[in-house]
Coordinates of C-alpha atoms and ligand atoms in Angstrom, one line a residue:
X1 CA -131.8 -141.2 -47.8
X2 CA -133.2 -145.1 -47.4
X3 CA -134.5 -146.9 -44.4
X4 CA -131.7 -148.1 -42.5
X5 CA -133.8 -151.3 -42.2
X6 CA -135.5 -152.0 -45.7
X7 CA -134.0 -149.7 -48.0
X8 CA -137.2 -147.9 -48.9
X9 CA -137.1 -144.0 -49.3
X10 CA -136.8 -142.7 -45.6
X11 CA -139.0 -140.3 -44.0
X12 CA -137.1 -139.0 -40.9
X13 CA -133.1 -139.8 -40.1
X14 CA -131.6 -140.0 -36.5
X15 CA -128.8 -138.2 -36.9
X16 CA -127.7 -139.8 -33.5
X17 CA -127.9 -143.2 -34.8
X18 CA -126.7 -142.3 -38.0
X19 CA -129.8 -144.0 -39.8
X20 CA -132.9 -143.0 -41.7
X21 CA -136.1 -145.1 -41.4
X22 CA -139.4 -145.4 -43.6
X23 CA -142.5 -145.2 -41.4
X24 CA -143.1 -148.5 -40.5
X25 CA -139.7 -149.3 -39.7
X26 CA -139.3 -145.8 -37.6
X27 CA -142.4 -147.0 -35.8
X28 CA -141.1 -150.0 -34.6
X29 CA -137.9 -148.6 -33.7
X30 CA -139.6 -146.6 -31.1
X31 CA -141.2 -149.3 -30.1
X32 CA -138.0 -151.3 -29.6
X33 CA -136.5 -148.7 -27.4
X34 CA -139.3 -148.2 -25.4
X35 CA -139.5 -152.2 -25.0
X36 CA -135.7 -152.2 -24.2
X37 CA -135.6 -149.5 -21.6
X38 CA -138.4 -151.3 -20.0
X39 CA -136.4 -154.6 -19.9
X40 CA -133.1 -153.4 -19.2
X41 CA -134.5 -151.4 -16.2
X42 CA -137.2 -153.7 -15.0
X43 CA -139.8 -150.9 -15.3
X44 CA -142.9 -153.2 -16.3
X45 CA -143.6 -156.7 -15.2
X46 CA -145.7 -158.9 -17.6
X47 CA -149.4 -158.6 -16.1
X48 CA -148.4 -155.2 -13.7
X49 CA -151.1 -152.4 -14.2
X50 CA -149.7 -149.2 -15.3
X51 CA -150.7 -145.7 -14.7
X52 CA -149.6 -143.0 -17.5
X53 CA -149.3 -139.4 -16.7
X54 CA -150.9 -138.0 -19.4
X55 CA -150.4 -134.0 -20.5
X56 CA -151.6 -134.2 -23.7
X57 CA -148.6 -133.7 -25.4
X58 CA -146.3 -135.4 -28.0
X59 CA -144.2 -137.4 -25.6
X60 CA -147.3 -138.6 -22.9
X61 CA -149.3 -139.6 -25.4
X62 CA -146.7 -141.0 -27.6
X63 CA -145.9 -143.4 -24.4
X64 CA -149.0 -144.5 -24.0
X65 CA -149.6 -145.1 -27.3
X66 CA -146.6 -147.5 -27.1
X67 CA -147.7 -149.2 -24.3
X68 CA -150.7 -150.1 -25.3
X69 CA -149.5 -151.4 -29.2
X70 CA -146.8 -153.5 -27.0
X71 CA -149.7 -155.6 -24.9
X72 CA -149.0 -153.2 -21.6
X73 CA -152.2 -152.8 -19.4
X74 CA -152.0 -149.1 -19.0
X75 CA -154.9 -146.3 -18.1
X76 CA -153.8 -142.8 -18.5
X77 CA -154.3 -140.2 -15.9
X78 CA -154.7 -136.2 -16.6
X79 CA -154.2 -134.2 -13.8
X80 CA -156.1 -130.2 -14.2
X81 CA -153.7 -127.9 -13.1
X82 CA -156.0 -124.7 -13.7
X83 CA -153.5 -123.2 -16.2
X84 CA -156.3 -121.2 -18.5
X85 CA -156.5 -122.2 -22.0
X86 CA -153.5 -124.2 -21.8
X87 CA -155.2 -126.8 -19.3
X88 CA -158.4 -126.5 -21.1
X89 CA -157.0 -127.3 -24.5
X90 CA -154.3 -130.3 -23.3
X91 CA -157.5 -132.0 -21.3
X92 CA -159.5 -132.2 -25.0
X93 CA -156.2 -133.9 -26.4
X94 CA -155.7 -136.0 -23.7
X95 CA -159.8 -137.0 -23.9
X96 CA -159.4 -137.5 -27.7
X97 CA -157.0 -139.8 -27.6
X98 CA -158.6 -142.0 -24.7
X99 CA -161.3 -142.0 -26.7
X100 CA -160.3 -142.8 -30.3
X101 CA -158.3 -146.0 -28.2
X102 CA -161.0 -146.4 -26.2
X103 CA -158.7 -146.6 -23.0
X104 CA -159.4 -145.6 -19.6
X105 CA -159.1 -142.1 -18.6
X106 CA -158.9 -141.0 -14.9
X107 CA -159.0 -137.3 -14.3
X108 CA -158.4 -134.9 -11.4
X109 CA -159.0 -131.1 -11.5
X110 CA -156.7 -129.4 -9.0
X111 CA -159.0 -126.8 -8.5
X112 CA -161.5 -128.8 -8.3
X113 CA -160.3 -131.0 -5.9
X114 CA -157.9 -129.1 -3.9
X115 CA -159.0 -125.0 -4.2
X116 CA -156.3 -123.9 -6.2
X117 CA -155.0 -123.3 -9.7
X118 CA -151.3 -123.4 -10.6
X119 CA -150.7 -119.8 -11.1
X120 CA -152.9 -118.5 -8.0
X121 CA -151.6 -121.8 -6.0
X122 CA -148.1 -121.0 -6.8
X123 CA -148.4 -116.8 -6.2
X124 CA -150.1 -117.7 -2.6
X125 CA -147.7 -120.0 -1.4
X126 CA -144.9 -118.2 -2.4
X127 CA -143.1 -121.1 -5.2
X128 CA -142.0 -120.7 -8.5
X129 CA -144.8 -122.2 -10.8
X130 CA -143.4 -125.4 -11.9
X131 CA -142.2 -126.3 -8.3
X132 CA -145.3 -125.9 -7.0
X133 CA -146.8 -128.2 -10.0
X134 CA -144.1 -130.3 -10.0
X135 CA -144.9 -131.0 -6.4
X136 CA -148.4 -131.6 -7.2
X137 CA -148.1 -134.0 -10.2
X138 CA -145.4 -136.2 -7.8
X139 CA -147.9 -136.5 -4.8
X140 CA -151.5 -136.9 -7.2
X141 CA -150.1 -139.1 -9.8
X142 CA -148.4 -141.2 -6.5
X143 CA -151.7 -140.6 -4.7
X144 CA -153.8 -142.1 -8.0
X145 CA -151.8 -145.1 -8.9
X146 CA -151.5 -146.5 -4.7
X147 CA -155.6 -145.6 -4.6
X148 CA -156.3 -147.2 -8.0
X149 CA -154.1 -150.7 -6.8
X150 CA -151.7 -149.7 -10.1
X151 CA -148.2 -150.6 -9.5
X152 CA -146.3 -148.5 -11.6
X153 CA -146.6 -144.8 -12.5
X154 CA -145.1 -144.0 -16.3
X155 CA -144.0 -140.7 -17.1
X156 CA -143.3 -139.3 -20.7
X157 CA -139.8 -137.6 -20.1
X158 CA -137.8 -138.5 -22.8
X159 CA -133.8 -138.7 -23.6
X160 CA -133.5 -134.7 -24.1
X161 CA -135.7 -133.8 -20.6
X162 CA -133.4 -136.5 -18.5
X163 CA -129.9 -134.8 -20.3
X164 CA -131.2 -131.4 -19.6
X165 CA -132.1 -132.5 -15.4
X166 CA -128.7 -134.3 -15.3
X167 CA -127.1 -131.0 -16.9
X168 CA -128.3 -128.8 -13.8
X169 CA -127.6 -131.5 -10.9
X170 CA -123.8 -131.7 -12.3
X171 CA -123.8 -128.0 -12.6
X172 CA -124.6 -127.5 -8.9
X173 CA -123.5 -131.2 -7.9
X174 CA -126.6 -131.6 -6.3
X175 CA -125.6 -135.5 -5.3
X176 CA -128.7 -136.4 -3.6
X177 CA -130.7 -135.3 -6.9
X178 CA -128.1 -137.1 -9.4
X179 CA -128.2 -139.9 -6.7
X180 CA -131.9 -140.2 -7.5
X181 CA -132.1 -140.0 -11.4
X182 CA -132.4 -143.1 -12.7
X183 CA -135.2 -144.5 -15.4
X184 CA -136.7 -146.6 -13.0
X185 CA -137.4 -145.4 -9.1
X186 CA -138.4 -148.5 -7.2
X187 CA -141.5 -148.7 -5.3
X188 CA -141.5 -148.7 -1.4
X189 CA -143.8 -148.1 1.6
X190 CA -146.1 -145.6 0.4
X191 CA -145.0 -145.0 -3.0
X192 CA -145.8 -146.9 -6.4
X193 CA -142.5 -147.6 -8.7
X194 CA -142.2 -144.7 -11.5
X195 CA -140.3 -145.4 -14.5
X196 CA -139.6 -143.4 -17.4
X197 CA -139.4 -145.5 -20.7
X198 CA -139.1 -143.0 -23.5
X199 CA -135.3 -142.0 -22.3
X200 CA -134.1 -143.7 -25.6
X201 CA -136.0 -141.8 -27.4
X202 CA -135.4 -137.8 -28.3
X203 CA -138.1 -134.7 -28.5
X204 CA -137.6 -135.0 -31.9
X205 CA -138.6 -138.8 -32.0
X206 CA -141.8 -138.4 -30.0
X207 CA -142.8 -135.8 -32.1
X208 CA -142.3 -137.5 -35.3
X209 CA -143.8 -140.4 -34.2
X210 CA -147.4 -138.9 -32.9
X211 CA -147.2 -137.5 -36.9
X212 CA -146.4 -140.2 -38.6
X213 CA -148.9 -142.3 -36.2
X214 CA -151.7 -139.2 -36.7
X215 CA -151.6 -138.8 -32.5
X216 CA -152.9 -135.3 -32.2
X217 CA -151.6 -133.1 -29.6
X218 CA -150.7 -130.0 -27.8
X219 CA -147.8 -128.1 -29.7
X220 CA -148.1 -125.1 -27.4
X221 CA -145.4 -125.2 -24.7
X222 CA -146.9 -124.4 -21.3
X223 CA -147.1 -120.5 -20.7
X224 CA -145.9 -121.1 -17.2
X225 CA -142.8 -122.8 -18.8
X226 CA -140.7 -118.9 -19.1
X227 CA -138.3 -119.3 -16.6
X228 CA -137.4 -122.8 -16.0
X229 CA -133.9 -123.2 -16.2
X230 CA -134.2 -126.6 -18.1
X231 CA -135.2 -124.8 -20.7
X232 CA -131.7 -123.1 -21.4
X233 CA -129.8 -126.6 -20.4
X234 CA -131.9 -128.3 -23.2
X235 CA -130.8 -125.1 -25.3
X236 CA -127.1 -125.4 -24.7
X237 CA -127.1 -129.3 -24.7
X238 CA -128.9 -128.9 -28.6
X239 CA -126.1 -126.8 -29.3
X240 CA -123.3 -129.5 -28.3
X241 CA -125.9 -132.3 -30.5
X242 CA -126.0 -130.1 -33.0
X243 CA -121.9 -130.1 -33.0
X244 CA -121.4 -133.6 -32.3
X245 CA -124.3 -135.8 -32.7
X246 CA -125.2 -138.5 -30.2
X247 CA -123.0 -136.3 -27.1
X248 CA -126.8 -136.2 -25.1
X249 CA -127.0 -139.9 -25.3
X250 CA -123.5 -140.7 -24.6
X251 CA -123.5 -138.0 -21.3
X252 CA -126.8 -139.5 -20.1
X253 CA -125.9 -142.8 -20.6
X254 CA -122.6 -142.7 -19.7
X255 CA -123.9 -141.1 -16.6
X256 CA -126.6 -144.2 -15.7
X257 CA -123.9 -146.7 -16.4
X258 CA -120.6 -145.5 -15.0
X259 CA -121.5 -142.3 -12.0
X260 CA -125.0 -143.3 -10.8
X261 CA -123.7 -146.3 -8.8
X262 CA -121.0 -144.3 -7.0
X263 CA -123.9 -141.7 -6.3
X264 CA -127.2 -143.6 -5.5
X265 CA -126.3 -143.8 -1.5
X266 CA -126.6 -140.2 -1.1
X267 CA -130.5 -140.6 -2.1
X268 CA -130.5 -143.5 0.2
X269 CA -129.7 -141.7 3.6
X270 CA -132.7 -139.3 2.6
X271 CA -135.1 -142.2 3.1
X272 CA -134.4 -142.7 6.5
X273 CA -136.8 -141.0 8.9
X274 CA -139.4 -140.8 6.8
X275 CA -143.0 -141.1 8.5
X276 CA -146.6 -140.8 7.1
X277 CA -147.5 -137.5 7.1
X278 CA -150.6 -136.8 9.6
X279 CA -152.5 -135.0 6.5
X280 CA -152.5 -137.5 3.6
X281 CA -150.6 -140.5 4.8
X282 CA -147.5 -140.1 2.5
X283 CA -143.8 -140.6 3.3
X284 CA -142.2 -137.7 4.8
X285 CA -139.2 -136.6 6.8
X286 CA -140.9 -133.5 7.8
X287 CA -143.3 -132.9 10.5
X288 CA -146.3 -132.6 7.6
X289 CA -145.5 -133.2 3.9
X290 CA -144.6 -131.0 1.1
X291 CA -147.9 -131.4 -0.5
X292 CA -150.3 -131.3 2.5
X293 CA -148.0 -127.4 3.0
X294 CA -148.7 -126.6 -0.5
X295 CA -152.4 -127.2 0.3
X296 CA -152.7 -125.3 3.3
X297 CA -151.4 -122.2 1.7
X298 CA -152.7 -122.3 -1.6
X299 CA -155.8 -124.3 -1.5
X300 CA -159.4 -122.4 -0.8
X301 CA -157.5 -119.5 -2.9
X302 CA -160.2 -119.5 -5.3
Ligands
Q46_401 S1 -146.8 -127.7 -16.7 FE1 -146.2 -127.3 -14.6 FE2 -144.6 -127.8 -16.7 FE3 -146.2 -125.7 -16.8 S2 -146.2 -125.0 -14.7 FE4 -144.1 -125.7 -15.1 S3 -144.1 -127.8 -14.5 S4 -144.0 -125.7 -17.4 S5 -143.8 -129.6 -17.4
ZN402 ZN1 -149.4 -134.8 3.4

């Protein structure tokens, strides 16, 4: 097979754009998806500071690698989430890589920081793992980028994670989720904007590209990740790409262009009533927020 763009030999073909690309040229296709997500969605104004949560993993560090080849002022942020050797061994990735780029690290140990580990945290307060760490990354990574005067946060999810979300809201038409997943989430009182632009790119892309680009990171998937339903929509959705390539891209897509507008007002009427929580100063509708709950039950647990 030859590079779609310069007819040299090919080192990885994309089934879904039925093209094959030599390194350089599969490099700066990444690089040109990235850059157009950013500009068709407005995540990134020229000069904005940008704040990359950073796992240590293929798509994370892929991101920020992108970033910061594209002229994008962006500092990564690794949050400890206490989850044994896994958290040990993603923090030395996500430390390498700062380093080698010499670009700015900021780090927070949960456990540290707030008394409790993912896997204790979780147990004590009665939530399934990844809720409970999901709910922590959303508030600290938020929390980081308003105290560090960043105005966007970045995350690495990438065309495959965002298929496999949009999968489970349209299997239990959870509207004010599928009203809510767009690329881009604007900012607003008490919250910096988060934007996602690797959802042009697939798993398979990331990964490829941290290899061909010599970006170590961490292959081993997170051993808290057993039992999170994504993980069987991103199954069956490989199953349908495997049948007929380029059906993820066309659902997602098709999705942000044609059903998110005639959903986005059910994530609207959520915002209304939301007040700073009396424990950490973040929008809530509740009486004390989700996070500042979390704490309270899980927090001194160690
Ligand atoms: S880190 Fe956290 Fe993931 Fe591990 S506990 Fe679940 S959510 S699987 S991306
Ligand atoms: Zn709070």
């Amino acid at each position: 097979m030859k590079c779609r763009s310069c007819r040299a030999p090919a080192v990885i073909d994309v089934r879904r754009h039925n093209a094959g690309f030599c390194h350089p040229c599969f490099v700066r296709h990444c690089r040109e998806q990235v850059e157009r997500s950013i500009r068709a969605y407005d995540m990134i104004r020229p000069g904005e500071r940008v704040l990359v949560a950073v796992s240590g993993g293929k798509d994370s560090l892929a991101l920020w690698d992108i970033l910061l080849d594209t002229g994008v002022d962006a500092d990564g942020l690794y949050l400890g989430l206490g989850i044994a050797d896994y958290s040990d061994e993603s923090g030395r990735y996500a430390r390498a890589y700062a380093t080698k780029r010499g670009a700015r690290l900021v780090e927070i140990d949960l456990p540290e920081a707030f008394g409790y580990d993912i896997p204790t945290g979780s147990a004590a307060a009665r939530r399934a793992p990844c809720s409970a760490c999901g709910l922590s990354k959303r508030h600290l990574f938020n929390q980081a980028a308003l105290d560090g005067s960043y105005d966007v946060v970045a995350t690495g999810h990438n065309l495959d994670d965002e298929a496999a979300v949009l999968f489970g809201n349209v299997l239990r038409w959870d509207l004010a989720y599928l009203g809510r997943q767009y690329p881009v989430l604007p900012g607003s009182h008490g919250f910096a904007r988060k934007v996602k632009p690797l959802v042009r790119l697939s798993e398979r892309e990331t990964a490829a590209y941290c290899v061909l680009q010599g970006i170590d990171y961490i292959v081993d998937e997170c051993p808290m990740s057993s039992g999170n339903r994504h993980i069987g929509y991103k199954e069956a959705l490989n199953e349908i790409e495997a049948r007929s390539p380029g059906s993820k891209a066309s659902f997602y897509f098709g999705f942000l262009e044609r059903v998110s507008p005639l959903v986005a007002s059910a994530a609207e009427e959520e915002k209304e009533g939301l007040h700073p929580c009396p424990g950490c100063g973040s929008p809530t509708v509740s009486e004390i927020c989700a996070f500042c709950k979390l704490v309270e039950r899980a927090g001194g647990h160690l």
